[in-house]
PDB file of C-alpha atoms and ligand atoms in Angstrom:
ATOM      1  CA  MET A 132      85.935  56.313  84.822  1.00  0.00           C
ATOM      2  CA  GLY A 133      84.371  59.845  84.806  1.00  0.00           C
ATOM      3  CA  ILE A 134      86.069  62.741  84.260  1.00  0.00           C
ATOM      4  CA  ALA A 135      86.066  65.573  87.031  1.00  0.00           C
ATOM      5  CA  LEU A 136      87.021  68.918  85.437  1.00  0.00           C
ATOM      6  CA  ARG A 137      86.544  72.015  87.469  1.00  0.00           C
ATOM      7  CA  ILE A 138      87.009  75.463  85.406  1.00  0.00           C
ATOM      8  CA  ILE A 139      88.075  78.590  88.054  1.00  0.00           C
ATOM      9  CA  TYR A 140      87.786  81.621  86.510  1.00  0.00           C
ATOM     10  CA  ILE A 141      90.097  84.323  88.029  1.00  0.00           C
ATOM     11  CA  THR A 142      89.203  87.826  87.362  1.00  0.00           C
ATOM     12  CA  PRO A 143      92.447  90.117  87.123  1.00  0.00           C
ATOM     13  CA  MET A 144      91.907  92.729  90.065  1.00  0.00           C
ATOM     14  CA  SER A 145      92.604  95.783  87.315  1.00  0.00           C
ATOM     15  CA  LYS A 146      95.776  98.075  88.086  1.00  0.00           C
ATOM     16  CA  LEU A 147      94.596 100.999  90.887  1.00  0.00           C
ATOM     17  CA  ILE A 148      95.795 105.051  89.745  1.00  0.00           C
ATOM     18  CA  TYR A 149      95.816 106.777  92.420  1.00  0.00           C
ATOM     19  CA  ILE A 150      93.856 110.698  92.348  1.00  0.00           C
ATOM     20  CA  LEU A 151      95.715 113.110  94.335  1.00  0.00           C
ATOM     21  CA  ASN A 152      94.160 116.533  95.427  1.00  0.00           C
ATOM     22  CA  GLY A 153      95.933 119.337  97.334  1.00  0.00           C
ATOM     23  CA  PRO A 154      94.707 122.009  99.492  1.00  0.00           C
ATOM     24  CA  ASN A 155      91.057 124.323  98.400  1.00  0.00           C
ATOM     25  CA  LEU A 156      90.569 122.152  95.545  1.00  0.00           C
ATOM     26  CA  ASN A 157      87.902 120.635  97.983  1.00  0.00           C
ATOM     27  CA  LEU A 158      85.887 124.403  96.837  1.00  0.00           C
ATOM     28  CA  LEU A 159      85.613 123.375  92.696  1.00  0.00           C
ATOM     29  CA  GLY A 160      83.557 124.669  90.567  1.00  0.00           C
ATOM     30  CA  LYS A 161      82.677 127.643  93.853  1.00  0.00           C
ATOM     31  CA  ARG A 162      86.380 128.939  93.968  1.00  0.00           C
ATOM     32  CA  GLN A 163      87.820 131.340  91.381  1.00  0.00           C
ATOM     33  CA  PRO A 164      85.514 129.377  88.711  1.00  0.00           C
ATOM     34  CA  GLU A 165      86.750 132.703  86.562  1.00  0.00           C
ATOM     35  CA  ILE A 166      90.715 130.341  86.749  1.00  0.00           C
ATOM     36  CA  TYR A 167      89.382 127.076  88.156  1.00  0.00           C
ATOM     37  CA  GLY A 168      86.604 126.808  85.175  1.00  0.00           C
ATOM     38  CA  THR A 169      83.082 125.271  87.311  1.00  0.00           C
ATOM     39  CA  ASP A 170      83.427 121.504  87.058  1.00  0.00           C
ATOM     40  CA  THR A 171      83.868 119.772  91.207  1.00  0.00           C
ATOM     41  CA  MET A 172      85.397 117.454  92.544  1.00  0.00           C
ATOM     42  CA  ALA A 173      83.023 115.274  91.688  1.00  0.00           C
ATOM     43  CA  ASP A 174      83.225 115.964  88.538  1.00  0.00           C
ATOM     44  CA  VAL A 175      86.207 115.770  88.054  1.00  0.00           C
ATOM     45  CA  GLU A 176      86.042 111.776  90.023  1.00  0.00           C
ATOM     46  CA  ALA A 177      83.213 110.893  87.729  1.00  0.00           C
ATOM     47  CA  ALA A 178      84.936 111.895  84.480  1.00  0.00           C
ATOM     48  CA  CYS A 179      88.589 109.773  85.658  1.00  0.00           C
ATOM     49  CA  LYS A 180      86.569 106.787  87.054  1.00  0.00           C
ATOM     50  CA  SER A 181      84.853 106.599  83.752  1.00  0.00           C
ATOM     51  CA  ALA A 182      88.344 107.431  81.602  1.00  0.00           C
ATOM     52  CA  ALA A 183      90.022 104.419  83.886  1.00  0.00           C
ATOM     53  CA  GLN A 184      87.382 102.124  83.083  1.00  0.00           C
ATOM     54  CA  ALA A 185      87.305 102.666  79.507  1.00  0.00           C
ATOM     55  CA  HIS A 186      90.956 101.178  79.682  1.00  0.00           C
ATOM     56  CA  GLY A 187      89.930  98.111  82.217  1.00  0.00           C
ATOM     57  CA  LEU A 188      91.479 100.706  85.483  1.00  0.00           C
ATOM     58  CA  ALA A 189      90.070 101.695  88.655  1.00  0.00           C
ATOM     59  CA  ILE A 190      90.957 104.778  90.292  1.00  0.00           C
ATOM     60  CA  SER A 191      91.579 105.765  94.304  1.00  0.00           C
ATOM     61  CA  PHE A 192      90.596 109.048  94.013  1.00  0.00           C
ATOM     62  CA  HIS A 193      91.382 111.683  97.009  1.00  0.00           C
ATOM     63  CA  GLN A 194      91.256 115.480  98.669  1.00  0.00           C
ATOM     64  CA  SER A 195      93.175 117.318 100.893  1.00  0.00           C
ATOM     65  CA  ASN A 196      94.449 120.321 102.849  1.00  0.00           C
ATOM     66  CA  ALA A 197      96.612 118.344 104.585  1.00  0.00           C
ATOM     67  CA  GLU A 198     100.586 117.801 103.269  1.00  0.00           C
ATOM     68  CA  HIS A 199     100.824 114.576 106.123  1.00  0.00           C
ATOM     69  CA  VAL A 200      97.982 113.081 104.714  1.00  0.00           C
ATOM     70  CA  LEU A 201      98.428 112.863 100.966  1.00  0.00           C
ATOM     71  CA  ILE A 202     102.203 111.595 101.463  1.00  0.00           C
ATOM     72  CA  ASP A 203     100.420 108.902 103.200  1.00  0.00           C
ATOM     73  CA  LEU A 204      98.286 107.726 100.637  1.00  0.00           C
ATOM     74  CA  ILE A 205     101.294 107.929  98.044  1.00  0.00           C
ATOM     75  CA  HIS A 206     102.899 105.293 100.759  1.00  0.00           C
ATOM     76  CA  LYS A 207      99.415 103.711 100.320  1.00  0.00           C
ATOM     77  CA  ALA A 208      99.511 104.244  96.746  1.00  0.00           C
ATOM     78  CA  ARG A 209     103.535 101.678  97.388  1.00  0.00           C
ATOM     79  CA  GLU A 210     101.680  98.781  98.762  1.00  0.00           C
ATOM     80  CA  ASP A 211      98.772  98.771  95.752  1.00  0.00           C
ATOM     81  CA  GLY A 212      98.895 101.588  93.570  1.00  0.00           C
ATOM     82  CA  ALA A 213     100.517 100.866  90.005  1.00  0.00           C
ATOM     83  CA  ALA A 214     100.475 104.922  88.861  1.00  0.00           C
ATOM     84  CA  ILE A 215      99.924 108.569  90.556  1.00  0.00           C
ATOM     85  CA  ILE A 216      97.991 111.376  88.867  1.00  0.00           C
ATOM     86  CA  ILE A 217      98.681 114.741  91.631  1.00  0.00           C
ATOM     87  CA  ASN A 218      97.916 117.554  91.527  1.00  0.00           C
ATOM     88  CA  PRO A 219      99.502 118.888  94.224  1.00  0.00           C
ATOM     89  CA  ALA A 220      97.653 122.624  94.185  1.00  0.00           C
ATOM     90  CA  ALA A 221      99.619 125.249  96.280  1.00  0.00           C
ATOM     91  CA  TYR A 222     101.866 122.193  97.524  1.00  0.00           C
ATOM     92  CA  SER A 223     103.329 122.140  94.539  1.00  0.00           C
ATOM     93  CA  HIS A 224     105.599 124.853  94.857  1.00  0.00           C
ATOM     94  CA  THR A 225     106.464 124.164  98.294  1.00  0.00           C
ATOM     95  CA  SER A 226     106.699 120.854  99.639  1.00  0.00           C
ATOM     96  CA  VAL A 227     109.933 119.191  99.248  1.00  0.00           C
ATOM     97  CA  ALA A 228     108.212 116.403 101.692  1.00  0.00           C
ATOM     98  CA  ILE A 229     105.850 115.513  98.993  1.00  0.00           C
ATOM     99  CA  LEU A 230     108.514 115.218  96.443  1.00  0.00           C
ATOM    100  CA  ASP A 231     110.497 113.068  98.611  1.00  0.00           C
ATOM    101  CA  ALA A 232     107.515 111.453  99.082  1.00  0.00           C
ATOM    102  CA  LEU A 233     107.002 110.781  95.524  1.00  0.00           C
ATOM    103  CA  ASN A 234     110.857 109.928  94.426  1.00  0.00           C
ATOM    104  CA  THR A 235     109.824 106.547  96.735  1.00  0.00           C
ATOM    105  CA  PHE A 236     106.823 105.412  94.267  1.00  0.00           C
ATOM    106  CA  ASP A 237     108.754 103.091  91.405  1.00  0.00           C
ATOM    107  CA  GLY A 238     105.046 104.481  89.173  1.00  0.00           C
ATOM    108  CA  PRO A 239     103.652 106.456  86.687  1.00  0.00           C
ATOM    109  CA  VAL A 240     103.477 109.363  87.552  1.00  0.00           C
ATOM    110  CA  ILE A 241     101.832 112.409  86.546  1.00  0.00           C
ATOM    111  CA  GLU A 242     101.158 116.502  87.849  1.00  0.00           C
ATOM    112  CA  VAL A 243      98.182 118.270  86.915  1.00  0.00           C
ATOM    113  CA  HIS A 244      97.082 121.380  87.007  1.00  0.00           C
ATOM    114  CA  ILE A 245      93.979 122.984  86.036  1.00  0.00           C
ATOM    115  CA  SER A 246      95.407 125.482  84.762  1.00  0.00           C
ATOM    116  CA  ASN A 247      98.577 126.969  83.216  1.00  0.00           C
ATOM    117  CA  ILE A 248     100.422 127.934  86.563  1.00  0.00           C
ATOM    118  CA  HIS A 249     103.481 129.345  83.617  1.00  0.00           C
ATOM    119  CA  LYS A 250     101.132 132.418  82.708  1.00  0.00           C
ATOM    120  CA  ARG A 251     100.913 132.914  86.915  1.00  0.00           C
ATOM    121  CA  GLU A 252     102.840 134.763  89.430  1.00  0.00           C
ATOM    122  CA  ALA A 253     105.861 134.362  89.003  1.00  0.00           C
ATOM    123  CA  PHE A 254     105.428 132.131  92.282  1.00  0.00           C
ATOM    124  CA  ARG A 255     103.680 129.114  90.803  1.00  0.00           C
ATOM    125  CA  HIS A 256     106.129 128.873  88.078  1.00  0.00           C
ATOM    126  CA  HIS A 257     108.475 126.499  89.852  1.00  0.00           C
ATOM    127  CA  SER A 258     107.018 123.157  90.805  1.00  0.00           C
ATOM    128  CA  TYR A 259     108.531 120.842  93.496  1.00  0.00           C
ATOM    129  CA  VAL A 260     106.125 117.481  92.260  1.00  0.00           C
ATOM    130  CA  SER A 261     107.513 118.161  88.306  1.00  0.00           C
ATOM    131  CA  HIS A 262     111.267 116.927  89.339  1.00  0.00           C
ATOM    132  CA  ARG A 263     109.639 114.003  89.903  1.00  0.00           C
ATOM    133  CA  ALA A 264     106.563 113.547  87.679  1.00  0.00           C
ATOM    134  CA  ASP A 265     107.139 112.087  84.443  1.00  0.00           C
ATOM    135  CA  GLY A 266     104.301 114.114  82.405  1.00  0.00           C
ATOM    136  CA  VAL A 267     102.951 117.587  83.575  1.00  0.00           C
ATOM    137  CA  ILE A 268      99.646 118.538  82.048  1.00  0.00           C
ATOM    138  CA  ALA A 269      99.366 122.261  82.395  1.00  0.00           C
ATOM    139  CA  GLY A 270      96.622 124.349  82.036  1.00  0.00           C
ATOM    140  CA  CYS A 271      93.619 122.885  80.107  1.00  0.00           C
ATOM    141  CA  GLY A 272      91.206 122.977  83.082  1.00  0.00           C
ATOM    142  CA  THR A 273      89.566 119.532  84.216  1.00  0.00           C
ATOM    143  CA  GLN A 274      90.128 117.860  81.288  1.00  0.00           C
ATOM    144  CA  GLY A 275      93.895 118.097  82.349  1.00  0.00           C
ATOM    145  CA  TYR A 276      92.029 115.320  85.217  1.00  0.00           C
ATOM    146  CA  THR A 277      91.179 112.309  82.508  1.00  0.00           C
ATOM    147  CA  LEU A 278      94.512 113.826  79.597  1.00  0.00           C
ATOM    148  CA  ALA A 279      96.402 112.032  83.052  1.00  0.00           C
ATOM    149  CA  VAL A 280      94.478 109.076  82.482  1.00  0.00           C
ATOM    150  CA  GLU A 281      94.498 107.796  78.387  1.00  0.00           C
ATOM    151  CA  ARG A 282      98.421 109.353  79.103  1.00  0.00           C
ATOM    152  CA  ILE A 283      98.886 106.603  82.222  1.00  0.00           C
ATOM    153  CA  ALA A 284      96.880 103.385  80.411  1.00  0.00           C
ATOM    154  CA  THR A 285      99.380 104.266  77.164  1.00  0.00           C
ATOM    155  CA  SER A 286     102.408 103.188  80.584  1.00  0.00           C
ATOM    156  CA  LEU A 287     100.655 101.103  82.159  1.00  0.00           C
ATOM    157  CA  GLY A 288     100.350  99.197  78.287  1.00  0.00           C
TER     158      GLY A 288
HETATM  159  C1  DQA B 391      96.704 124.356  91.108  1.00  0.00           C
HETATM  160  C2  DQA B 391      97.708 125.327  90.689  1.00  0.00           C
HETATM  161  C3  DQA B 391      98.060 126.181  92.245  1.00  0.00           C
HETATM  162  O1  DQA B 391      98.930 127.275  91.175  1.00  0.00           O
HETATM  163  C4  DQA B 391      97.132 126.289  93.040  1.00  0.00           C
HETATM  164  O2  DQA B 391      98.148 126.881  94.501  1.00  0.00           O
HETATM  165  C5  DQA B 391      95.639 125.682  93.256  1.00  0.00           C
HETATM  166  C6  DQA B 391      95.458 125.119  91.582  1.00  0.00           C
HETATM  167  C7  DQA B 391      96.267 124.215  89.713  1.00  0.00           C
HETATM  168  O3  DQA B 391      95.533 123.102  89.872  1.00  0.00           O
HETATM  169  O4  DQA B 391      95.777 125.044  88.895  1.00  0.00           O
HETATM  170  O5  DQA B 391      95.318 125.325  94.263  1.00  0.00           O
HETATM  171  O6  DQA B 391      96.801 122.738  91.320  1.00  0.00           O
END
């Protein structure tokens, strides 16, 4: 009597990092390049994708000028996201609503600022999002995003 053997290969789904960008970052590369540099959001997305893939992670990359869209994306990350990297841009300094949304998310959160907000105007020195962030990277240019991916890879083990 023969024995039928069936081998089922299950490919594990990559853990998903939500990378969220707030207002005016769609103009990255053109907007105040002396502060934010010349890389575009597309360049940042490509760099984050390859950094994440090197660790077997996937990314879901977004930019929005609307606070509610960022909040909806944080709610989505509650369903299928393992971690969040967020540059809330000007909403860092104003949005209790984004802080409240992040407080509903259980995984690691890294806040990124391309510029060093502490070297700039006083109104940029406080970030509501920092009350929730597990780590904050500021002043490392767009490299801050890939540094954040590396940190998430370490946190997720
Ligand atoms: C920023 C700093 C914020 O103060 C500013 O409003 C931005 C970008 C940064 O990446 O350096 O839009 O978050």
